[in-house]
Amino acid sequence: MYYSTVYLSPLGKITLACDADGKNLVGLWLEGPLTENDSVPLFAAAKNWLDRYFAGAEPELAELPLAPRGSEFRQGVWEVLCTIPYGEVITYGAIAKKMAARLRKKSMSGQAVGGAVGHNPISIIIPCHRVIGTNGSLTGYAGGIDKKLSLLELEHADMSYLFVPKKGTAL
C-alpha cells in the first residue's frame, strides 16, 4: 500500500507518494497542464467502458481511441498487451518473444518488456494486469498485487497455478 498527497507548488500540483510505513518517499510526479473537464465526451465513453468492465462485461478495446505516449518499443509492447484476450494471461517472456519477432531480433529481454509493461499509462484498459512471471508469479503491478488479483478474478482467469511471491522487489 502507498499513501499520497498533493503539494501545491509554484509549478502546479505535485503528487507525493510514500510507502505504507510513511518512512520512504516512493514517488513524486509533477502534474502536467491538466484541466478537469467532466463534459469531454471521451471521458463519458471511458467511464461507460469501465462501468461495463467492472460489471463483468467484456467491452472491446476498439471502443476507445487510445493514444498512450511512449517510445516505439513501449508502444510495441502495449500493442501486444492489447491482444491478450479477456480472462487470459501471458508471460513477460512470451511478450519478449513476440517483440523479438516484430523487431527481427534473435531474442529480447524479459526485463525490458517488464519495464515497458510497468510504464503502461492506461492501466486496466490496456491490460497489463494480464502479464505474469514465467512460473505463474503475480508480480509487477503498479496498482498493487491485490488489485491485479481482483482484476484477474473479475475476468474469471484460471488462477489455479498463479501465486503471489513471498518476497521480491516486484511486489
Tab-separated table of C-alpha atoms in Angstrom:
chain	number	residue	atom	x	y	z
A	1	MET	CA	0.000	0.000	0.000
A	2	TYR	CA	1.102	3.542	-0.696
A	3	TYR	CA	-0.104	6.876	0.574
A	4	SER	CA	-0.227	10.045	-1.467
A	5	THR	CA	-0.723	13.726	-1.003
A	6	VAL	CA	-0.805	16.728	-3.265
A	7	TYR	CA	1.582	19.630	-2.836
A	8	LEU	CA	0.630	22.912	-4.468
A	9	SER	CA	3.879	24.288	-5.847
A	10	PRO	CA	4.703	27.329	-7.961
A	11	LEU	CA	4.915	24.859	-10.878
A	12	GLY	CA	1.476	23.389	-10.228
A	13	LYS	CA	0.282	20.298	-8.387
A	14	ILE	CA	2.879	17.774	-7.317
A	15	THR	CA	1.743	14.345	-6.178
A	16	LEU	CA	3.932	12.763	-3.496
A	17	ALA	CA	3.721	9.078	-2.566
A	18	CYS	CA	5.233	7.130	0.316
A	19	ASP	CA	5.281	3.526	1.463
A	20	ALA	CA	2.777	2.119	3.950
A	21	ASP	CA	5.087	2.900	6.877
A	22	GLY	CA	5.303	6.522	5.858
A	23	LYS	CA	9.085	6.330	6.110
A	24	ASN	CA	10.150	6.252	2.460
A	25	LEU	CA	9.227	8.547	-0.371
A	26	VAL	CA	8.462	6.309	-3.362
A	27	GLY	CA	7.247	8.803	-5.926
A	28	LEU	CA	6.965	12.414	-6.938
A	29	TRP	CA	5.075	13.449	-10.053
A	30	LEU	CA	4.623	16.882	-11.491
A	31	GLU	CA	1.140	17.126	-12.839
A	32	GLY	CA	1.045	18.403	-16.358
A	33	PRO	CA	-1.181	21.066	-17.736
A	34	LEU	CA	-4.361	19.135	-16.997
A	35	THR	CA	-7.675	20.831	-16.509
A	36	GLU	CA	-10.558	18.869	-15.063
A	37	ASN	CA	-13.429	18.778	-17.525
A	38	ASP	CA	-16.165	16.204	-16.989
A	39	SER	CA	-18.005	17.316	-20.114
A	40	VAL	CA	-15.486	15.794	-22.559
A	41	PRO	CA	-17.433	13.045	-24.406
A	42	LEU	CA	-14.406	10.732	-24.403
A	43	PHE	CA	-14.437	10.684	-20.592
A	44	ALA	CA	-18.095	9.633	-20.627
A	45	ALA	CA	-17.233	6.832	-23.061
A	46	ALA	CA	-14.264	5.705	-20.917
A	47	LYS	CA	-16.380	5.759	-17.738
A	48	ASN	CA	-19.067	3.743	-19.525
A	49	TRP	CA	-16.404	1.257	-20.658
A	50	LEU	CA	-15.139	0.943	-17.077
A	51	ASP	CA	-18.682	0.590	-15.686
A	52	ARG	CA	-19.338	-2.310	-18.041
A	53	TYR	CA	-15.931	-3.876	-17.335
A	54	PHE	CA	-16.415	-3.769	-13.557
A	55	ALA	CA	-19.930	-5.177	-14.008
A	56	GLY	CA	-18.346	-8.271	-15.577
A	57	ALA	CA	-18.891	-7.449	-19.243
A	58	GLU	CA	-16.119	-7.714	-21.812
A	59	PRO	CA	-16.012	-4.314	-23.525
A	60	GLU	CA	-13.852	-4.114	-26.628
A	61	LEU	CA	-10.632	-2.088	-26.570
A	62	ALA	CA	-11.505	-0.754	-30.014
A	63	GLU	CA	-14.413	1.173	-28.492
A	64	LEU	CA	-11.999	3.765	-27.116
A	65	PRO	CA	-9.412	5.765	-29.039
A	66	LEU	CA	-6.176	5.102	-27.168
A	67	ALA	CA	-3.005	7.109	-27.639
A	68	PRO	CA	-0.535	6.189	-24.896
A	69	ARG	CA	2.671	8.176	-25.065
A	70	GLY	CA	5.959	6.298	-25.068
A	71	SER	CA	8.917	5.128	-27.099
A	72	GLU	CA	8.474	2.955	-30.164
A	73	PHE	CA	9.480	-0.090	-28.111
A	74	ARG	CA	6.954	0.678	-25.374
A	75	GLN	CA	4.273	1.293	-27.986
A	76	GLY	CA	5.005	-2.150	-29.424
A	77	VAL	CA	4.733	-3.828	-26.024
A	78	TRP	CA	1.464	-2.012	-25.308
A	79	GLU	CA	0.111	-3.184	-28.680
A	80	VAL	CA	0.895	-6.760	-27.636
A	81	LEU	CA	-0.888	-6.177	-24.318
A	82	CYS	CA	-3.988	-5.133	-26.266
A	83	THR	CA	-4.079	-8.552	-27.931
A	84	ILE	CA	-4.292	-10.530	-24.675
A	85	PRO	CA	-7.820	-11.951	-24.529
A	86	TYR	CA	-10.097	-11.122	-21.614
A	87	GLY	CA	-9.574	-13.597	-18.779
A	88	GLU	CA	-6.271	-14.919	-20.097
A	89	VAL	CA	-2.692	-14.244	-19.075
A	90	ILE	CA	0.652	-14.103	-20.839
A	91	THR	CA	4.204	-14.147	-19.514
A	92	TYR	CA	6.794	-11.428	-19.824
A	93	GLY	CA	8.906	-13.984	-21.695
A	94	ALA	CA	6.169	-14.667	-24.245
A	95	ILE	CA	5.816	-10.938	-24.878
A	96	ALA	CA	9.608	-10.719	-25.247
A	97	LYS	CA	9.464	-13.417	-27.955
A	98	LYS	CA	6.709	-11.540	-29.784
A	99	MET	CA	8.690	-8.306	-29.597
A	100	ALA	CA	11.866	-10.017	-30.798
A	101	ALA	CA	9.952	-11.320	-33.819
A	102	ARG	CA	8.492	-7.871	-34.520
A	103	LEU	CA	11.915	-6.271	-34.293
A	104	ARG	CA	13.576	-9.098	-36.236
A	105	LYS	CA	15.923	-9.927	-33.374
A	106	LYS	CA	17.024	-13.315	-32.085
A	107	SER	CA	15.835	-12.557	-28.575
A	108	MET	CA	14.540	-9.825	-26.344
A	109	SER	CA	14.981	-9.204	-22.639
A	110	GLY	CA	12.014	-10.035	-20.451
A	111	GLN	CA	13.219	-7.253	-18.152
A	112	ALA	CA	12.987	-4.718	-20.987
A	113	VAL	CA	9.433	-5.895	-21.598
A	114	GLY	CA	8.718	-5.633	-17.872
A	115	GLY	CA	9.876	-2.029	-17.911
A	116	ALA	CA	7.551	-1.215	-20.790
A	117	VAL	CA	4.636	-3.061	-19.173
A	118	GLY	CA	5.290	-1.155	-15.947
A	119	HIS	CA	5.095	2.168	-17.771
A	120	ASN	CA	1.699	1.446	-19.333
A	121	PRO	CA	-0.137	4.753	-18.859
A	122	ILE	CA	-3.642	3.371	-19.493
A	123	SER	CA	-3.908	0.616	-16.908
A	124	ILE	CA	-6.878	-1.781	-16.964
A	125	ILE	CA	-7.971	-0.711	-20.460
A	126	ILE	CA	-4.544	-1.694	-21.817
A	127	PRO	CA	-4.498	-4.892	-19.752
A	128	CYS	CA	-1.064	-5.012	-18.140
A	129	HIS	CA	-2.661	-6.900	-15.221
A	130	ARG	CA	-2.778	-9.955	-17.515
A	131	VAL	CA	1.025	-10.281	-17.569
A	132	ILE	CA	2.619	-12.800	-15.196
A	133	GLY	CA	6.008	-14.301	-14.460
A	134	THR	CA	7.096	-17.450	-16.313
A	135	ASN	CA	6.491	-19.588	-13.226
A	136	GLY	CA	2.989	-18.177	-12.616
A	137	SER	CA	4.063	-15.499	-10.171
A	138	LEU	CA	1.852	-12.430	-9.927
A	139	THR	CA	4.470	-9.732	-9.819
A	140	GLY	CA	4.846	-6.213	-11.015
A	141	TYR	CA	1.571	-4.325	-10.941
A	142	ALA	CA	1.717	-0.612	-10.179
A	143	GLY	CA	-1.745	-0.701	-8.619
A	144	GLY	CA	-0.644	-3.439	-6.226
A	145	ILE	CA	-0.815	-7.215	-6.356
A	146	ASP	CA	-4.194	-7.186	-4.594
A	147	LYS	CA	-5.653	-5.123	-7.452
A	148	LYS	CA	-4.074	-7.428	-10.040
A	149	LEU	CA	-5.646	-10.418	-8.303
A	150	SER	CA	-9.034	-8.685	-8.189
A	151	LEU	CA	-8.917	-7.827	-11.898
A	152	LEU	CA	-7.960	-11.385	-12.881
A	153	GLU	CA	-10.691	-12.799	-10.628
A	154	LEU	CA	-13.229	-10.397	-12.166
A	155	GLU	CA	-12.239	-11.762	-15.585
A	156	HIS	CA	-12.562	-15.358	-14.334
A	157	ALA	CA	-8.952	-16.110	-15.276
A	158	ASP	CA	-7.625	-19.547	-14.380
A	159	MET	CA	-5.941	-18.764	-11.064
A	160	SER	CA	-5.104	-22.373	-10.182
A	161	TYR	CA	-1.392	-22.083	-10.962
A	162	LEU	CA	-0.842	-18.407	-10.154
A	163	PHE	CA	0.721	-17.295	-6.897
A	164	VAL	CA	1.921	-14.218	-5.072
A	165	PRO	CA	5.645	-14.495	-4.306
A	166	LYS	CA	6.582	-14.294	-0.643
A	167	LYS	CA	9.338	-11.766	-1.271
A	168	GLY	CA	10.854	-9.809	-4.088
A	169	THR	CA	11.234	-6.340	-5.465
A	170	ALA	CA	8.234	-6.530	-7.791
A	171	LEU	CA	5.574	-6.923	-5.079
